[in-house]
Coordinates of C-alpha atoms in Angstrom, one line a residue:
M1 CA 46.0 -59.5 5.8
D2 CA 44.1 -57.5 8.4
K3 CA 40.5 -57.1 7.9
T4 CA 39.0 -53.7 8.4
T5 CA 35.8 -53.4 10.3
D6 CA 33.3 -50.8 9.5
K7 CA 32.1 -49.0 12.5
P8 CA 28.4 -48.2 12.5
I9 CA 27.7 -44.5 12.0
G10 CA 25.3 -43.1 14.6
P11 CA 22.4 -40.8 13.7
R12 CA 23.4 -37.3 13.0
E13 CA 22.3 -34.9 15.7
E14 CA 20.1 -32.1 14.4
P15 CA 20.7 -28.6 15.6
N16 CA 18.4 -27.7 18.4
I17 CA 19.2 -24.2 19.8
W18 CA 16.1 -24.4 22.1
E19 CA 18.1 -26.8 24.3
Q20 CA 20.6 -24.0 24.9
K21 CA 18.1 -21.1 24.7
W22 CA 19.5 -19.3 27.8
T23 CA 23.1 -19.6 26.6
F24 CA 22.0 -18.3 23.2
L25 CA 20.1 -15.4 24.8
A26 CA 23.1 -14.5 27.0
L27 CA 25.4 -14.5 24.0
L28 CA 23.0 -12.5 21.9
L29 CA 22.7 -9.8 24.7
M30 CA 26.5 -9.7 25.0
Y31 CA 27.0 -9.2 21.3
T32 CA 24.3 -6.6 21.3
A33 CA 26.1 -4.6 24.0
Q34 CA 29.3 -5.1 22.0
G35 CA 27.6 -3.8 18.9
I36 CA 26.5 -0.6 20.6
V37 CA 30.2 0.2 21.5
T38 CA 31.7 -1.1 18.2
F39 CA 29.5 1.1 16.0
L40 CA 29.7 4.2 18.2
P41 CA 31.9 6.1 15.8
S42 CA 29.5 5.4 13.0
A43 CA 26.5 6.5 15.1
L44 CA 28.3 9.7 16.2
E45 CA 29.1 10.4 12.5
T46 CA 25.4 10.5 11.9
T47 CA 24.3 12.4 15.0
M48 CA 27.2 15.0 14.6
A49 CA 26.5 15.8 11.0
H50 CA 24.9 19.1 12.0
E51 CA 28.0 20.0 14.1
V52 CA 30.3 19.1 11.3
Q53 CA 28.5 21.6 9.1
R54 CA 29.8 24.4 11.4
C55 CA 33.3 23.8 10.2
S56 CA 34.5 26.8 8.2
S57 CA 36.1 24.8 5.4
E58 CA 35.6 21.5 3.5
A59 CA 39.0 20.4 4.6
E60 CA 38.0 20.7 8.3
K61 CA 34.8 18.7 7.6
R62 CA 36.7 15.9 5.9
Q63 CA 39.2 15.9 8.8
V64 CA 36.6 15.3 11.4
Q65 CA 35.0 12.6 9.2
T66 CA 38.4 11.0 8.7
Y67 CA 39.0 10.9 12.4
L68 CA 35.7 9.0 13.0
K69 CA 36.7 6.4 10.3
I70 CA 40.2 6.0 11.8
A71 CA 38.5 5.1 15.2
L72 CA 37.3 1.9 13.6
W73 CA 40.8 0.8 12.6
P74 CA 41.4 -1.5 15.7
F75 CA 39.1 -4.1 14.2
S76 CA 41.6 -4.5 11.3
F77 CA 44.2 -5.7 13.8
K78 CA 42.2 -8.5 15.5
L79 CA 44.7 -11.1 14.2
I80 CA 47.3 -9.3 16.3
F81 CA 45.2 -9.2 19.5
A82 CA 43.7 -12.7 19.1
P83 CA 46.8 -14.8 20.3
I84 CA 47.3 -12.6 23.3
V85 CA 43.6 -12.9 24.4
D86 CA 43.6 -16.7 23.7
Y87 CA 46.7 -17.7 25.5
F88 CA 47.3 -15.1 28.3
A89 CA 45.3 -14.7 31.4
L90 CA 44.9 -11.4 33.3
P91 CA 45.9 -11.3 36.9
C92 CA 43.3 -12.5 39.4
F93 CA 41.6 -14.6 36.8
P94 CA 42.4 -18.4 36.6
Q95 CA 43.4 -19.8 33.2
R96 CA 40.2 -21.7 33.0
F97 CA 38.2 -18.4 33.0
H98 CA 40.7 -16.1 31.4
R99 CA 38.5 -15.1 28.5
R100 CA 35.8 -14.0 30.9
G101 CA 38.5 -12.0 32.6
W102 CA 39.3 -10.2 29.4
I103 CA 35.6 -9.4 28.9
I104 CA 35.1 -8.1 32.5
V105 CA 38.2 -6.0 32.5
T106 CA 37.7 -4.5 29.0
G107 CA 34.1 -3.8 29.9
L108 CA 35.0 -1.9 33.0
F109 CA 37.6 0.2 31.1
T110 CA 35.1 0.8 28.3
A111 CA 32.5 2.1 30.8
G112 CA 35.1 4.3 32.3
M113 CA 36.2 5.7 28.9
L114 CA 32.5 6.4 27.9
C115 CA 32.0 8.3 31.2
M116 CA 35.1 10.3 30.6
L117 CA 34.0 11.1 27.1
S118 CA 30.6 12.3 28.3
L119 CA 32.2 14.5 31.0
S120 CA 34.7 15.9 28.5
W121 CA 32.2 16.5 25.7
N122 CA 32.7 20.3 25.8
L123 CA 36.3 19.6 24.6
V124 CA 35.0 17.5 21.7
D125 CA 32.1 19.7 20.8
P126 CA 32.7 23.3 21.9
G127 CA 29.3 24.6 20.8
E128 CA 29.2 26.9 17.8
E129 CA 32.6 25.9 16.6
C130 CA 33.8 22.9 14.5
P131 CA 34.0 19.7 16.5
N132 CA 37.5 18.7 17.8
G133 CA 38.0 15.5 15.8
A134 CA 41.4 14.8 17.3
A135 CA 40.0 14.9 20.9
L136 CA 37.1 12.7 19.8
L137 CA 39.5 10.2 18.3
A138 CA 41.6 10.2 21.5
F139 CA 38.5 8.7 23.3
L140 CA 37.0 6.6 20.5
F141 CA 40.2 4.8 19.4
P142 CA 40.8 3.1 22.8
I143 CA 37.1 2.5 23.3
V144 CA 36.9 0.6 20.0
T145 CA 40.2 -1.2 20.8
L146 CA 38.8 -2.4 24.0
A147 CA 35.6 -3.6 22.2
C148 CA 37.8 -5.4 19.7
I149 CA 39.7 -7.3 22.5
S150 CA 36.4 -8.1 24.2
D151 CA 34.9 -9.3 20.9
I152 CA 37.8 -11.8 20.5
A153 CA 37.2 -13.3 23.9
L154 CA 33.4 -13.4 23.3
D155 CA 33.9 -15.2 20.0
A156 CA 35.9 -17.9 21.7
I157 CA 33.3 -18.3 24.5
A158 CA 30.5 -18.5 22.0
V159 CA 32.3 -21.3 20.1
I160 CA 32.9 -23.2 23.3
A161 CA 29.4 -22.7 24.6
L162 CA 27.7 -23.8 21.4
A163 CA 30.2 -26.5 20.3
G164 CA 28.6 -29.5 18.8
K165 CA 25.4 -29.6 16.9
N166 CA 24.6 -25.9 17.6
I167 CA 27.9 -24.5 16.4
G168 CA 26.3 -23.0 13.4
W169 CA 24.4 -20.6 15.6
V170 CA 27.6 -18.8 16.6
G171 CA 27.5 -16.8 13.4
V172 CA 23.8 -15.9 14.1
T173 CA 24.6 -14.5 17.5
Q174 CA 27.6 -12.5 16.1
V175 CA 25.7 -11.0 13.1
A176 CA 22.3 -10.5 14.7
G177 CA 23.6 -9.2 18.0
G178 CA 26.2 -6.9 16.5
S179 CA 23.8 -5.4 13.9
F180 CA 21.1 -5.0 16.5
G181 CA 23.5 -3.3 18.9
G182 CA 24.6 -0.9 16.2
H183 CA 21.0 0.1 15.4
I184 CA 20.3 0.5 19.1
G185 CA 23.3 2.9 19.6
N186 CA 22.3 4.9 16.5
T187 CA 18.7 5.1 17.6
L188 CA 19.6 6.1 21.2
L189 CA 21.7 9.0 20.0
L190 CA 19.2 10.2 17.4
S191 CA 16.0 9.8 19.4
G192 CA 17.6 10.7 22.7
E193 CA 18.3 14.3 21.5
K194 CA 14.7 14.6 20.3
L195 CA 13.5 13.6 23.8
G196 CA 15.6 16.2 25.4
F197 CA 18.7 14.2 26.3
S198 CA 22.1 15.5 25.2
T199 CA 24.8 13.3 23.6
P200 CA 27.0 13.4 26.7
Q201 CA 24.1 12.3 28.9
I202 CA 23.4 9.3 26.5
L203 CA 27.1 8.4 26.5
F204 CA 27.2 8.5 30.3
A205 CA 24.1 6.3 30.5
L206 CA 25.7 3.8 28.1
G207 CA 28.8 3.7 30.3

């Protein structure tokens, strides 16, 4: 009969995020930037409340509000995007760095879409009339979709970077950074107008 030998169990490593403070800070900043874009439809719903009141009927008001909620739908399809982001590399990016490639490319396209939205703001908000919810959705839906794709790649990078004893901090960066970014976006749009900056100017600056 074979004898089983008990292997000594080494001491359990305690989490120490201070050892990876710069990695943690970088991830936190990236999730914060991600949160600004992700919660942009919700921030605009708050800042455009006065414009929505210009709609002539309750049906038009609900339609604009519905468009803003539809803009958040891409995050319901993350399971569809995840295998594509995890297994396929974009051209010009080696397989080893393919997730960074997704973040860079989606970030560039997001910046471009934000600049286009700012330059086309008169189409979305024609002044004294009801906002054009369909035009706003045409910009916000791809912006949120790009943010969703980037978020998948960033999640994978966070897990790899903090793998081991600090893996529990991944959730902290996701929640803290995302929530903080959402508050920043909302604050920028609200306080920016009070300081004399228009919504398109703020969107252009974010881009």
